[in-house]
Coordinates of C-alpha atoms (C1' of nucleotides) in Angstrom, one line a residue:
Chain A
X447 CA 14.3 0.2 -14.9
X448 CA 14.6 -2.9 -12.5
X449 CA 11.0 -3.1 -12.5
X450 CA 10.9 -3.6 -16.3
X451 CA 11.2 -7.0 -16.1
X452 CA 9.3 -7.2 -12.7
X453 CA 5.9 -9.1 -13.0
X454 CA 2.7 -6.7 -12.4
X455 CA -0.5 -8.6 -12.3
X456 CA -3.7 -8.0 -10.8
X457 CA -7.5 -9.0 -8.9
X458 CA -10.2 -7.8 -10.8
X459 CA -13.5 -8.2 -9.0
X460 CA -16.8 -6.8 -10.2
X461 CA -18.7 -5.2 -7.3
X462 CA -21.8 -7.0 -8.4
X463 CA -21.4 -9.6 -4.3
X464 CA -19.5 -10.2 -2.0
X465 CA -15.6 -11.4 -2.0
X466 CA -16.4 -14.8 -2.0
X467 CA -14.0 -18.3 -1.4
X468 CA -13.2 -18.8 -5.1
X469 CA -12.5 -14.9 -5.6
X470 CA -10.5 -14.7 -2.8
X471 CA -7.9 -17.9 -3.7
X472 CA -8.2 -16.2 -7.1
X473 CA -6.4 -12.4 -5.3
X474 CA -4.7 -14.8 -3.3
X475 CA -2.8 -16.8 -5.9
X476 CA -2.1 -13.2 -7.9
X477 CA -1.0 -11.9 -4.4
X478 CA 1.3 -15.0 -3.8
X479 CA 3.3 -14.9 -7.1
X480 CA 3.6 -11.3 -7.2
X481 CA 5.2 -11.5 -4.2
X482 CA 7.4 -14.0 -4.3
X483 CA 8.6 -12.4 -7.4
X484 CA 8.8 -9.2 -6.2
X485 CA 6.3 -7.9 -8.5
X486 CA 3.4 -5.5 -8.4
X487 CA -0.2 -6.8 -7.4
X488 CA -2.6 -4.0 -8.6
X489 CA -6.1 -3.6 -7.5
X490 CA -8.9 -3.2 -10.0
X491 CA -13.0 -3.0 -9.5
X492 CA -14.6 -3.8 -12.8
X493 CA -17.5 -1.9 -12.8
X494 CA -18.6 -1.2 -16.2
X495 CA -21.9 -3.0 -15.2
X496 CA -23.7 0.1 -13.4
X497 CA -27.0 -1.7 -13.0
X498 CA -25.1 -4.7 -10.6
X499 CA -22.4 -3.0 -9.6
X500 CA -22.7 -0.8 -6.3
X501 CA -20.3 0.6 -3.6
X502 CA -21.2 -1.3 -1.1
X503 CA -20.3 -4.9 -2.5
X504 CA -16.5 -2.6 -3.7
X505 CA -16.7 -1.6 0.3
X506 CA -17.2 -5.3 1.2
X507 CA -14.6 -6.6 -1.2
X508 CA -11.9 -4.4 0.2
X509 CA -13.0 -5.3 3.7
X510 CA -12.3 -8.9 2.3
X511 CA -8.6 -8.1 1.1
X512 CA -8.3 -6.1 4.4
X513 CA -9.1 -8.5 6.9
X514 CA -7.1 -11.4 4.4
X515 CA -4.1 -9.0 4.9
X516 CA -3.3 -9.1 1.1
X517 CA -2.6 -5.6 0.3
X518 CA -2.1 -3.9 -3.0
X519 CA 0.4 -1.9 -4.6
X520 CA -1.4 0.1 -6.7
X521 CA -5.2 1.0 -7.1
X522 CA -7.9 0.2 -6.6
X523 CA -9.0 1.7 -9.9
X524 CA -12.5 2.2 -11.3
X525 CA -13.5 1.0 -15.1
X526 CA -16.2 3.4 -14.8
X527 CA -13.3 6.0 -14.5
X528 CA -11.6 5.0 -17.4
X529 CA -14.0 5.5 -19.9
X530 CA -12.1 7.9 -22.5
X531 CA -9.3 4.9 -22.7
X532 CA -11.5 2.6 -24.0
X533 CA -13.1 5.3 -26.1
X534 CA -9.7 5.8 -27.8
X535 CA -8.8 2.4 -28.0
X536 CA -12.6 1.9 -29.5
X537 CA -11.7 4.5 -32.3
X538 CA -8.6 3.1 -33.5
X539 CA -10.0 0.0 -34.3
X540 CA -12.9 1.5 -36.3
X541 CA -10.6 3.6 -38.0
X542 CA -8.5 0.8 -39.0
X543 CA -11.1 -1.0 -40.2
X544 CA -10.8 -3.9 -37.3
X545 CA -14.2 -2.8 -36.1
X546 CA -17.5 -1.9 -37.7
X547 CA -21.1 -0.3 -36.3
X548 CA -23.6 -3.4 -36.1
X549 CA -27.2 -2.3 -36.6
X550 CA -29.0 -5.4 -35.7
X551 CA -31.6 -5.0 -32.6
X552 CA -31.2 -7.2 -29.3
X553 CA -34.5 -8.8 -30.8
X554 CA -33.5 -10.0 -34.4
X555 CA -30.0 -11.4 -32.4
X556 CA -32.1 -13.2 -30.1
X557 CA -34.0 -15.0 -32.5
X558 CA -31.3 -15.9 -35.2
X559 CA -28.9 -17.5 -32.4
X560 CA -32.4 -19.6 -31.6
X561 CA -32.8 -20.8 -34.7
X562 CA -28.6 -21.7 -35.1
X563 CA -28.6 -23.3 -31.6
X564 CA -31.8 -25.2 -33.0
X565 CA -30.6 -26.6 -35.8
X566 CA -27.3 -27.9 -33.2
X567 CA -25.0 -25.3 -34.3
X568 CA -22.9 -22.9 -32.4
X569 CA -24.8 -19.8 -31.5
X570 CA -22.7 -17.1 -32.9
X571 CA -23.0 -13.6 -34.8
X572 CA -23.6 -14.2 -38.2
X573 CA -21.8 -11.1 -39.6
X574 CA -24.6 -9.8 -41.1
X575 CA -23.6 -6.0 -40.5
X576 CA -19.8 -7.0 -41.1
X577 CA -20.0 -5.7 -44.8
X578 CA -22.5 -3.5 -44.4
X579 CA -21.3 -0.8 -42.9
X580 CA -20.3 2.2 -44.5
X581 CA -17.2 2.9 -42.1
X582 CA -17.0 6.1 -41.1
X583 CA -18.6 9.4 -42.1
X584 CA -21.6 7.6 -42.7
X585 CA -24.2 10.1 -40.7
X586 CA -27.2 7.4 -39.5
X587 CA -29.7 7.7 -38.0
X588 CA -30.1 4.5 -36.7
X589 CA -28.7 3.0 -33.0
X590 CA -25.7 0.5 -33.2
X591 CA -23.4 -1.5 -31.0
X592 CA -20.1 -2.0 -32.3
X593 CA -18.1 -5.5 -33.1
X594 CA -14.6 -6.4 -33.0
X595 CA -13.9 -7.8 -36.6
X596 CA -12.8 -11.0 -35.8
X597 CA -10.4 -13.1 -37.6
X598 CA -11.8 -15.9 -38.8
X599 CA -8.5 -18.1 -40.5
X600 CA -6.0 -20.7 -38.8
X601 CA -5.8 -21.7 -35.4
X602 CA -4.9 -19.4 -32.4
X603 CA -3.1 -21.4 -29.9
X604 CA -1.5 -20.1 -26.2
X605 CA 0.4 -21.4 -23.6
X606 CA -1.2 -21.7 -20.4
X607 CA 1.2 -21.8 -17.2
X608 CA -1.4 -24.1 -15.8
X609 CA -3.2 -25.8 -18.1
X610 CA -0.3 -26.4 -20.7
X611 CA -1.0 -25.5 -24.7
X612 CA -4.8 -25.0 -25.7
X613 CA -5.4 -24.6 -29.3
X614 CA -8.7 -22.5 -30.6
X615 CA -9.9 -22.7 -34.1
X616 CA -10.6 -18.9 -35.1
X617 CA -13.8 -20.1 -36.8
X618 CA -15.7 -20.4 -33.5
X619 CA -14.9 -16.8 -32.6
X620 CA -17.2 -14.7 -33.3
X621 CA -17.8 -10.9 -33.8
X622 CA -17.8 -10.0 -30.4
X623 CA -19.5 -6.6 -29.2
X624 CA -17.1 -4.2 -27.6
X625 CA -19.1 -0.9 -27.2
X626 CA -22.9 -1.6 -26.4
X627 CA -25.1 0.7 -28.5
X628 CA -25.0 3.3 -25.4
X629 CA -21.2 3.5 -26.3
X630 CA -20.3 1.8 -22.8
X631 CA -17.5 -0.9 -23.6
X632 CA -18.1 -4.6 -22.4
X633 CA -15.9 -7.0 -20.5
X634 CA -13.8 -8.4 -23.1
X635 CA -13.1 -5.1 -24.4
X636 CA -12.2 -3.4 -20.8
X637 CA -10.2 -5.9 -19.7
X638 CA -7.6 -5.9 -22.5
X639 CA -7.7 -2.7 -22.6
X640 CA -6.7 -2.1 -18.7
X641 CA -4.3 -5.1 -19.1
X642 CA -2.5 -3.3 -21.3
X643 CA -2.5 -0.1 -20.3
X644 CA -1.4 -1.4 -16.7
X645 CA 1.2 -3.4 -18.0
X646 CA -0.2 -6.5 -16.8
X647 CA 2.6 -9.5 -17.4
X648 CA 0.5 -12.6 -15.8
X649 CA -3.4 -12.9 -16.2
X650 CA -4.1 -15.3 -13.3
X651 CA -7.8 -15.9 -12.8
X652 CA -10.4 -18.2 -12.9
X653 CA -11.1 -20.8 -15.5
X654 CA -14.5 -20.0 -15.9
X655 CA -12.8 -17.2 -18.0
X656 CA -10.7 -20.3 -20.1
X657 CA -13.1 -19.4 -23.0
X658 CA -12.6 -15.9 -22.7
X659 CA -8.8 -16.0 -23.6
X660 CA -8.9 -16.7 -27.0
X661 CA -10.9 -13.4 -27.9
X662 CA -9.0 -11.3 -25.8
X663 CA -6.0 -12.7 -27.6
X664 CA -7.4 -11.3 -30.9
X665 CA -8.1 -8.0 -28.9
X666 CA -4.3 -8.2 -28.5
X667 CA -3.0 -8.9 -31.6
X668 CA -5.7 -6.3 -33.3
X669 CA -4.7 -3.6 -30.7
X670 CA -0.9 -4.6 -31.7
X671 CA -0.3 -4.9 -27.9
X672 CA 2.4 -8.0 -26.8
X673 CA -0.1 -10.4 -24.9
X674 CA 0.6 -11.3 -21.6
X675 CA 0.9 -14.6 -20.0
X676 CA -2.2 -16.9 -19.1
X677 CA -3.0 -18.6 -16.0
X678 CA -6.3 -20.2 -15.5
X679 CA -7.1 -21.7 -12.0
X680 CA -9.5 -24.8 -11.3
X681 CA -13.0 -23.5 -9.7
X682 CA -13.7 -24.3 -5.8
X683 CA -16.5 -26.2 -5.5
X684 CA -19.1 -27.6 -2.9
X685 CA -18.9 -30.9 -1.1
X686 CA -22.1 -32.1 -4.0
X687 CA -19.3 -31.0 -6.3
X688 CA -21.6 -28.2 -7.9
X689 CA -20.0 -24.2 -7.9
X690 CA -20.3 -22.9 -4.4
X691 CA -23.6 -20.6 -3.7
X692 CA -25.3 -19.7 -0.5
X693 CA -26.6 -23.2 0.1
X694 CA -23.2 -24.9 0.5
X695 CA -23.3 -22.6 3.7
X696 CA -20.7 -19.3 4.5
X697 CA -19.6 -17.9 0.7
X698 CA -17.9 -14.3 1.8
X699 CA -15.0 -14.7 3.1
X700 CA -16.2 -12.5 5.0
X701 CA -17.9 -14.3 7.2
X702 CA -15.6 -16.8 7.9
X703 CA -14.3 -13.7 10.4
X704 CA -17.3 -13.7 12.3
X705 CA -17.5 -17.6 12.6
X706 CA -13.9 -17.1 14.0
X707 CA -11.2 -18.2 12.0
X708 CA -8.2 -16.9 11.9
X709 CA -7.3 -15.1 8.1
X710 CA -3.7 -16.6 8.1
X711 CA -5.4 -20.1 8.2
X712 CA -8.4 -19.1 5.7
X713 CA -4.7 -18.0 3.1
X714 CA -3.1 -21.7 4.3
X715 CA -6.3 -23.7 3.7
X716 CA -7.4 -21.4 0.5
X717 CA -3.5 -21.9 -0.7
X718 CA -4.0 -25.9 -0.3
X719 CA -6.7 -25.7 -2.6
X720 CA -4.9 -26.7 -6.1
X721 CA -1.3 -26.1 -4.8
X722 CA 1.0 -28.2 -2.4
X723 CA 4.7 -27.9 -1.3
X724 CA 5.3 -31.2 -0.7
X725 CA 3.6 -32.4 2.6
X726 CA 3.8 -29.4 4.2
X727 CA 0.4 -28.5 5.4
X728 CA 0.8 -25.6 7.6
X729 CA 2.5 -22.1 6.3
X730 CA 3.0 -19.0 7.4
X731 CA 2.2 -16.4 4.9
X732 CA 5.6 -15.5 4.7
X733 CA 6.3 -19.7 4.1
X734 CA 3.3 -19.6 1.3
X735 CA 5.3 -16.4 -0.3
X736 CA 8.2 -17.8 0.2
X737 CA 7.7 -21.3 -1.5
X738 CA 4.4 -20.3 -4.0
X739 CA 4.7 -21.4 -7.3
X740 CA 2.3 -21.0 -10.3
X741 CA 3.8 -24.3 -11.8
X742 CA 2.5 -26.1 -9.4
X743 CA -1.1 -25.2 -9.5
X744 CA -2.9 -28.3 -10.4
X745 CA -5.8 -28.4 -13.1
X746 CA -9.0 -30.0 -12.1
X747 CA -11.4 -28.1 -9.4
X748 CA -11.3 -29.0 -5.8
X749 CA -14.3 -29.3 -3.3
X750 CA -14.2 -26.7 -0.1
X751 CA -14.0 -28.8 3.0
X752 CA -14.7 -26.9 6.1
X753 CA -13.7 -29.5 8.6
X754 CA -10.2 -29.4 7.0
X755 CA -10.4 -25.8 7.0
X756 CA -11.1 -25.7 10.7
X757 CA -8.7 -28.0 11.4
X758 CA -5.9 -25.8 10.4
X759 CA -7.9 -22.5 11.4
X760 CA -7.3 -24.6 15.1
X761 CA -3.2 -25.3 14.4
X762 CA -3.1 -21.5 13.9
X763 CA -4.7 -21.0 16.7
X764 CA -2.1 -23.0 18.6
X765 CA 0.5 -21.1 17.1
X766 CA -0.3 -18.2 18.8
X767 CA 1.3 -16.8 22.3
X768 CA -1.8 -17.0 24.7
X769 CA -1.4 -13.1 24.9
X770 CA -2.4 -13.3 20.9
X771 CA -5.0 -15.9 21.4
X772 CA -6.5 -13.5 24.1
X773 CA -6.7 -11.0 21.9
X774 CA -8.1 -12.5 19.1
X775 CA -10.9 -14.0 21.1
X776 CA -11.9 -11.0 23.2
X777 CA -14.2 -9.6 20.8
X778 CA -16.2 -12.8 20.3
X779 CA -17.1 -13.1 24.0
X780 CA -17.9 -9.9 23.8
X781 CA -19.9 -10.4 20.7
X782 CA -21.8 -12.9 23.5
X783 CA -22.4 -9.7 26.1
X784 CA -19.2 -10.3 28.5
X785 CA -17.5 -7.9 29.8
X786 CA -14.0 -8.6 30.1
X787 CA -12.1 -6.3 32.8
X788 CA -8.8 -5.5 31.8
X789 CA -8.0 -5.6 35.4
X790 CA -8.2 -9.2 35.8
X791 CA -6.4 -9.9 32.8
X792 CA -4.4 -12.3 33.7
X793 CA -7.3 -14.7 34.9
X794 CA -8.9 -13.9 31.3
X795 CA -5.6 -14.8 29.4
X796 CA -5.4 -18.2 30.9
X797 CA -9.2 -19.1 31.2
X798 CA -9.4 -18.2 27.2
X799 CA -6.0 -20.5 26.9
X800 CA -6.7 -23.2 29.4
X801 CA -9.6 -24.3 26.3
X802 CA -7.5 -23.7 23.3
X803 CA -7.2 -27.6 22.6
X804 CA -10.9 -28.1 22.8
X805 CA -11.5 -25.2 20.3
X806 CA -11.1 -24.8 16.6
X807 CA -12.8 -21.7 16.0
X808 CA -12.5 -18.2 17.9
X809 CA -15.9 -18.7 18.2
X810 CA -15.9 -21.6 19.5
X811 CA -13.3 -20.7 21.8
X812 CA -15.4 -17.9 23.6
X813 CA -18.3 -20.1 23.9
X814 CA -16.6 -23.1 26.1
X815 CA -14.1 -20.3 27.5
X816 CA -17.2 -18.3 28.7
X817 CA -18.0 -20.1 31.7
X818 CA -14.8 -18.7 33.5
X819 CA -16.8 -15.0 32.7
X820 CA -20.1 -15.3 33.2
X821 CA -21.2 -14.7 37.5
X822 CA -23.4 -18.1 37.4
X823 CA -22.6 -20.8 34.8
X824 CA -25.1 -22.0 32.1
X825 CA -26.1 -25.2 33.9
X826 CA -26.7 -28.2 31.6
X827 CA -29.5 -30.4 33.0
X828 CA -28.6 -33.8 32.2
X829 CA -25.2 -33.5 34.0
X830 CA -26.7 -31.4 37.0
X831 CA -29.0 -34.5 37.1
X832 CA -26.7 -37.0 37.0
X833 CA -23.4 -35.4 39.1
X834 CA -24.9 -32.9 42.0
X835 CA -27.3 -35.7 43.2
X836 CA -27.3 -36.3 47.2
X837 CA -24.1 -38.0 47.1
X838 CA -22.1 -35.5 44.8
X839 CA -23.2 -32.7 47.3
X840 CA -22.2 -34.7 49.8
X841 CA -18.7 -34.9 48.1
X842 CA -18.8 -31.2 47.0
X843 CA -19.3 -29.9 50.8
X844 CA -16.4 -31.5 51.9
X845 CA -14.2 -30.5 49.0
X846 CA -15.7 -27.0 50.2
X847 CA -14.8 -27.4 53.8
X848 CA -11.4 -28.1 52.9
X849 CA -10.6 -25.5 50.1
X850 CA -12.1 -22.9 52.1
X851 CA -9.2 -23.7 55.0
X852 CA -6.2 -23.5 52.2
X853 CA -3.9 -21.0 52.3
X854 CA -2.2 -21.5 49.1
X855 CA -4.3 -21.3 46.0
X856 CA -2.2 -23.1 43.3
X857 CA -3.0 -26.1 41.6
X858 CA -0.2 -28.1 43.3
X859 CA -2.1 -27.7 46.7
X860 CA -5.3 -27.8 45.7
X861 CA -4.4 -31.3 44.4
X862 CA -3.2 -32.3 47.3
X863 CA -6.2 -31.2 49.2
X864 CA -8.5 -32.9 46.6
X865 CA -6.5 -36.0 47.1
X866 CA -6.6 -36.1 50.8
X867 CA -10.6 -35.8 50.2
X868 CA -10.8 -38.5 47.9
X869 CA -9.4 -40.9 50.2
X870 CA -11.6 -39.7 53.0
X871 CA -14.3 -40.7 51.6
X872 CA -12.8 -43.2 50.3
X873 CA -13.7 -42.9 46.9
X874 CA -12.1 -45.0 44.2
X875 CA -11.8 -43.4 41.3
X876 CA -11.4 -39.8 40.8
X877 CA -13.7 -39.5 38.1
X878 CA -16.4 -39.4 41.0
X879 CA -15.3 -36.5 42.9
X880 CA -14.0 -34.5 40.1
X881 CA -17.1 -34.6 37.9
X882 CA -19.4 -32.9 41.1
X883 CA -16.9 -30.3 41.0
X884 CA -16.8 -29.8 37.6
X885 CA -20.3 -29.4 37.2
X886 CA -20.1 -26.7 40.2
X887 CA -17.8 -24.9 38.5
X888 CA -18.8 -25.2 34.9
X889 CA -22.0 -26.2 34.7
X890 CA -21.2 -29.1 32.1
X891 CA -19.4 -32.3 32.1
X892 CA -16.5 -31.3 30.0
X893 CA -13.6 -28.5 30.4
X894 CA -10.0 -28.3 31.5
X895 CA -8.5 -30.4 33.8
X896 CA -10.1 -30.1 36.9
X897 CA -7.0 -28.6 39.1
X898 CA -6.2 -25.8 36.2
X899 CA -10.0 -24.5 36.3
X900 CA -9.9 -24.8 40.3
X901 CA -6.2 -23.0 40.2
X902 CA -8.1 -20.4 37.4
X903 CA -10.8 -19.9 39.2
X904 CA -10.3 -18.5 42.1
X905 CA -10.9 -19.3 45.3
X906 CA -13.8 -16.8 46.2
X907 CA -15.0 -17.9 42.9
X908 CA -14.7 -21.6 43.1
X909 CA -16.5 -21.2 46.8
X910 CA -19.4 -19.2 45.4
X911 CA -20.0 -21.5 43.0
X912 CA -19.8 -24.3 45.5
X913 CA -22.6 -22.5 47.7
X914 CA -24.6 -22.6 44.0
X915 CA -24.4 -25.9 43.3
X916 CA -25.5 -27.1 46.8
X917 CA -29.0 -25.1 46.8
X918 CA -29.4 -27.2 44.0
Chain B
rG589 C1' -26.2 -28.6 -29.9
rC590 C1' -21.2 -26.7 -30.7
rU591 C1' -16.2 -25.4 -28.6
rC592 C1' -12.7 -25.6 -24.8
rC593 C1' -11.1 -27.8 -20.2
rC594 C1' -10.9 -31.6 -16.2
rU595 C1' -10.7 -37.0 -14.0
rU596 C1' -5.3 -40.7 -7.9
rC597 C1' -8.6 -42.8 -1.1
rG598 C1' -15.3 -39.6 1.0
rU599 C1' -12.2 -34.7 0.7
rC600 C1' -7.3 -31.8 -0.2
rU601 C1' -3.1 -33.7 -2.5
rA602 C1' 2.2 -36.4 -3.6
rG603 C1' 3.5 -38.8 -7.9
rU604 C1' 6.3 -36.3 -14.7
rG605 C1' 8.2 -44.6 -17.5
rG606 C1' 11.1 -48.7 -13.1
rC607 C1' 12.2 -45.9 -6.0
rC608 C1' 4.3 -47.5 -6.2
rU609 C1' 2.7 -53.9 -2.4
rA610 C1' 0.6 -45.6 -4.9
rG611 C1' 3.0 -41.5 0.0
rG612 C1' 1.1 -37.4 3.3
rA613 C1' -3.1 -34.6 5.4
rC614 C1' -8.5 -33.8 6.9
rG615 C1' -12.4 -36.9 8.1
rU616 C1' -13.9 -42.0 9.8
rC617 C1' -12.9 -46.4 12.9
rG618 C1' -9.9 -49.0 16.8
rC619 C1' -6.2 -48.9 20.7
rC620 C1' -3.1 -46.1 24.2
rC621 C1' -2.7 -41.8 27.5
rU622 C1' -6.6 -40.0 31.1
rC623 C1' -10.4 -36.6 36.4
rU624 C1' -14.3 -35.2 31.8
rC625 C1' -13.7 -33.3 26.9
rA626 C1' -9.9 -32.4 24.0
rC627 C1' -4.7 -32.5 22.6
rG628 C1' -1.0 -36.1 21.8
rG629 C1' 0.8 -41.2 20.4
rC630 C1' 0.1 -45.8 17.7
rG631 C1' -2.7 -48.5 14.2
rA632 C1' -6.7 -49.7 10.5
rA633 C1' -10.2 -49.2 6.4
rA634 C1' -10.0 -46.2 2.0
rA635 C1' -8.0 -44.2 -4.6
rC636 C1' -4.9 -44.4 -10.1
rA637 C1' -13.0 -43.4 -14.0
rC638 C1' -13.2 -47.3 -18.1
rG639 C1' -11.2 -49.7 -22.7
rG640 C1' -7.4 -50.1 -26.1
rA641 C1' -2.4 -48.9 -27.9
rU642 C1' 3.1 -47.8 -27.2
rU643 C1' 6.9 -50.2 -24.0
rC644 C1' 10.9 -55.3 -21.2
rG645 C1' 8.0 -52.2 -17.9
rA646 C1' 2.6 -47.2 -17.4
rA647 C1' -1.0 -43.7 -12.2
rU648 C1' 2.7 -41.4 -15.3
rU649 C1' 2.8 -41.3 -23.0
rC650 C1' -0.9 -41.8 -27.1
rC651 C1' -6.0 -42.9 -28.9
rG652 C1' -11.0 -43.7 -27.8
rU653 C1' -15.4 -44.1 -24.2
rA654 C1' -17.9 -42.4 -20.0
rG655 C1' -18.6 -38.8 -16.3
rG656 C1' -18.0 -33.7 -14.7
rG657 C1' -17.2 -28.4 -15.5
rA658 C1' -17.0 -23.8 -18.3
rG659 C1' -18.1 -20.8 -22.4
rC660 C1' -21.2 -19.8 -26.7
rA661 C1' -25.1 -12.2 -23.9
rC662 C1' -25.5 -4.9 -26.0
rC663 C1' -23.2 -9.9 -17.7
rA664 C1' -18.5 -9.8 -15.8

RNA sequence: GCUCCCUUCGUCUAGUGGCCUAGGACGUCGCCCUCUCACGGCGAAAACACGGAUUCGAAUUCCGUAGGGAGCACCA
């Protein structure tokens, strides 16, 4: 009886792609608010479109809501296995006279809304079979579809949490089709329908669906079922400001995994998109539960910015204990063929860690970490050219000569053995020695500070590589 | 074409009639730190789409204009 007055609300996907960005803030926003309300957030796959709709794209949406860690209550449940609900729901509109059988061929439809939209009107169903039919009993022959009798008087006016009031004029809702002539319900039809049956409170979804409301309200008031609350979110866009598609780059969340970030900051950055808490810009996902408010969901539709995105995918990643980090990043240098021995897992841990400023992605992470990994490094020309010349050699053997004589290998003495070097050979600045080494050691210019990867390293290691660079 | 919606720095946003010479963040640029690259610190450039009206006073209210988006399917 508590849960009476609990909110229940719900992500409906259709299986017909991938969970993509705007989708997943979509489930997101539903997932935030149930939760902070301690609601219900139900799972539903609309798939009343069999031609699009396949298991695989389900499969890959609940991989989505998986790997986002937003997990359902109840569901997910199948349209396509609800059928003899919308059947009944269907008949009792016919029967009460708030539907009728619409005889008019795909063909004739198609020509008449040219012929409205060319004379600049508004393409709708002229209501030709609205009279017409017989109601029931009337044995024909013939195929139809079957319309929602729409009400055509007065305005219809809602209140929506984000938006504010929108007003409709009934006159520019048309007869919509609710059961194609193959009996299958459509969309508008399906979703009221499951709404109500599930006992949906809030309707939070996308705006593209704005002009949808309005007939679905009618479905309400025709069904005689209380209608819900209404929250239409702004769109996510691409930086040209067009929808997002494939040529704006990664679109399934999905892949966002394998470029390596980090689903807590894919739910911060996604959550930033159209909501704020003040200047916070970093939460937990207990933090966006916590303070989430559909209030505050602004109205107009904000562009996708990856850099920002990877900038907070990288303060997650400094959250984390380096064990975590460790963890998270094992696979992708794996991905990238390198074994990592559990054995020397506390070399690993730091290596991976001794990066994590320079990195903002996982991915990123295992690629500048991998050096510590791999037996030889990947040597970058320019800076083999321009640092293990005659006189960096010259300064590498006798860094060599003297670590290979040190008896404690931590970075506080091997500082003080690179020092005593330095001034040996009386070089000035640091920058001079250091940079020979570091090319030895990582095969590029930039990494750690020099004494951590040293300390890291390993002496065998670091003298190995030594030996490398010299037969250069 | 018709209907509905939207409009603050390049981007995400704060702002609900005086606290706004419009705040924060990403990005950009400069300086500092410095063994490289980062991180970090400090600083800079950068916005109320436009025009009216209401008001002592408007980013904030109202009306237009312009621009953008969505819908108008036997798709969802």
């Amino acid at each position: 009886m508590k849960n009476n007055n609990r909110v229940r609300v719900r992500f409906a996907p259709s299986p017909t792609g991938h969970l993509h960005i705007g989708g997943a803030r979509t489930a997101l926003f539903n997932y935030l608010f149930a939760r902070n309300l301690k609601g219900t957030f139900i799972l539903r796959i609309e798939d009343t479109d069999r031609e699009r709709s396949t298991q695989e794209y389900t499969d890959f949406i609940l991989k989505g809501m998986e790997w986002l860690g937003m997990e359902w209550d109840e569901g997910p449940f199948h349209q396509t296995e609800r059928m003899d609900i919308y059947r009944e729901h269907v008949e009792k509109l016919l029967k009460e006279g708030k539907a009728y059988r619409c005889y008019c061929l795909p063909e004739e439809l198609e020509t008449r809304r040219k012929a409205l939209l060319a004379a600049g009107k508004k393409p709708k169903y002229d209501g030709k079979c609205r009279t017409m039919d017989s109601g029931l009993g009337t044995e024909d022959q013939k195929p139809y579809c079957i319309r929602f009798k729409a009400p055509q008087e007065g305005n219809l006016t809602f209140n929506d949490i984000c938006r504010g009031e929108i007003t409709f004029n009934r006159e520019e809702l048309d007869d919509m089709i609710i059961a194609r002539t193959d009996g299958s319900p459509t969309y508008n039809f399906t979703v009221v329908v499951d709404d109500v049956t599930m006992k949906i409170t809030h309707v939070i979804r996308g705006d593209d669906h704005l002009n949808n409301t309005p007939r679905q309200i009618q479905l309400y008031e025709a069904l005689n079922y209380p209608i819900p609350h209404f929250a239409h979110l702004p769109m996510i866009l691409g930086p040209d400001k067009q929808k997002l598609s494939k040529r704006h780059g990664a679109v399934s969340v999905i892949e966002y995994k394998t470029y390596g970030f980090l689903p807590e900051a894919m739910l911060n950055y996604l959550a930033r998109l159209g909501w704020s808490h003040g200047d916070q810009e970093i939460f937990t996902k207990e933090e966006l539960v916590q303070f989430f408010d559909l209030n505050v969901v602004g109205k107009s539709p904000s562009v996708f910015d990856i850099e920002k995105c990877k900038w907070v995918n990288h303060q997650h990643m400094m959250k984390l204990t380096h064990a975590e980090l460790f963890h998270a990043t094992k696979p992708y240098l794996e991905e990238m063929g390198l074994e990592i021995d559990l054995e020397a897992n506390g070399f690993a841990v730091k290596a991976v860690c001794s990066e994590r400023e320079r990195a903002k992605t996982l991915k990123e992470l295992a690629e500048i970490s991998a050096f510590y990994f791999r037996e030889e490094p990947v040597w970058d020309e320019k800076a083999v050219e321009k640092w293990l010349n005659d006189e960096g050699k010259q300064r590498l053997n006798a860094l060599k000569d003297s670590f290979a004589n040190l008896k404690i290998w931590d970075e506080a003495s091997i500082q003080t053995a690179f020092k005593e070097i330095q001034e040996k050979l009386g070089i000035k600045k640091m920058v001079d020695l250091a940079q020979p080494c570091r090319v030895a050691l990582t095969g590029t210019t930039t990494s750690p500070g020099i004494f951590e990867v040293l300390a890291i390293l390993g002496k065998e290691k670091v003298l190995k590589r030594f030996d490398r660079a010299l037969a250069f």
